[in-house]
Amino acid sequence: MNPFADRARFISGPATDALPVVPDDSNDFPIVAIALYAESGGTVVVDTVAGETRSIAVADFSILPLGVRRIRAIDWMSKRMDI
C-alpha cells in the first residue's frame, strides 16, 4: 500500500523523494526545489525561484527552506546536498 498515491503534494511536506544535487552554472533543476538539505556545511550559491542569485552559508546537517531553481558550481563547498 502506498499512502502517497492519492495524496495531493503540499509545500509543507512530507517530501516524496530526495534527489542529489549536481551543481551547474548553466542549467536549472528539472523541478524547482522547495528546500535543500546540506549534509556537509559550507557556502552554497543558488538561483532562487524569485530569480535572484544568493550566496548562503549553511551548517552541517541543515535544512534550508528556500525555493531554488539552480545551485551554482562557483565556490561549491558542500560535499553532499539534496533537494
Coordinates of C-alpha atoms in Angstrom, one line a residue:
M1 CA 0.0 0.0 0.0
N2 CA 1.3 3.5 -0.9
P3 CA -0.1 6.2 1.4
F4 CA 1.2 8.9 -1.1
A5 CA -0.6 7.5 -4.1
D6 CA -3.8 9.6 -3.8
R7 CA -2.5 12.4 -1.7
A8 CA -2.0 16.0 -3.0
R9 CA 1.5 17.3 -2.7
F10 CA 1.8 20.1 -0.1
I11 CA 4.7 22.5 0.1
S12 CA 4.8 21.8 3.9
G13 CA 5.6 18.1 3.2
P14 CA 6.2 15.4 3.6
A15 CA 8.6 15.1 0.7
T16 CA 8.1 12.2 -1.7
D17 CA 11.8 12.0 -2.8
A18 CA 15.3 13.3 -2.2
L19 CA 17.5 14.0 -5.2
P20 CA 21.2 14.5 -5.1
V21 CA 22.4 17.9 -6.3
V22 CA 24.7 18.3 -9.2
P23 CA 25.9 21.9 -9.2
D24 CA 25.6 23.6 -12.6
D25 CA 26.2 27.2 -13.6
S26 CA 24.0 27.0 -16.8
N27 CA 21.1 24.7 -16.2
D28 CA 18.1 24.8 -13.8
F29 CA 16.9 21.7 -11.9
P30 CA 14.3 19.7 -13.7
I31 CA 11.9 20.7 -10.9
V32 CA 12.0 23.7 -8.5
A33 CA 13.3 22.6 -5.1
I34 CA 11.2 23.6 -2.2
A35 CA 14.1 23.1 0.3
L36 CA 17.7 22.0 0.4
Y37 CA 19.3 19.5 2.8
A38 CA 23.0 20.0 3.4
E39 CA 24.8 17.1 5.0
S40 CA 28.1 19.0 5.0
G41 CA 28.2 22.7 5.7
G42 CA 29.8 25.4 3.7
T43 CA 28.9 28.1 1.2
V44 CA 26.3 27.5 -1.5
V45 CA 25.5 29.8 -4.3
V46 CA 21.9 29.4 -5.5
D47 CA 19.4 30.9 -8.0
T48 CA 16.2 31.3 -6.2
V49 CA 12.7 30.8 -7.5
A50 CA 12.4 34.6 -7.4
G51 CA 15.2 34.9 -9.9
E52 CA 17.9 36.2 -7.6
T53 CA 21.4 34.7 -7.1
R54 CA 22.3 34.3 -3.4
S55 CA 25.4 33.1 -1.6
I56 CA 24.4 31.4 1.6
A57 CA 26.4 29.8 4.5
V58 CA 24.9 26.5 5.6
A59 CA 25.8 24.4 8.7
D60 CA 26.3 20.6 8.7
F61 CA 23.0 18.6 8.6
S62 CA 20.8 21.7 7.9
I63 CA 17.6 22.2 6.0
L64 CA 17.2 25.4 4.0
P65 CA 13.5 26.1 3.3
L66 CA 14.0 28.1 0.2
G67 CA 12.7 27.7 -3.4
V68 CA 15.7 27.0 -5.5
R69 CA 16.0 26.6 -9.3
R70 CA 19.8 26.1 -9.6
I71 CA 22.9 25.5 -7.4
R72 CA 25.9 27.1 -8.9
A73 CA 29.2 25.3 -9.2
I74 CA 31.0 28.5 -8.3
D75 CA 32.5 28.3 -4.8
W76 CA 30.9 24.9 -4.3
M77 CA 31.9 23.9 -0.8
S78 CA 29.2 21.4 0.4
K79 CA 30.2 17.8 -0.2
R80 CA 26.6 16.4 -0.1
M81 CA 23.4 18.2 -0.7
D82 CA 19.9 17.0 -1.7
I83 CA 16.8 18.7 -3.0

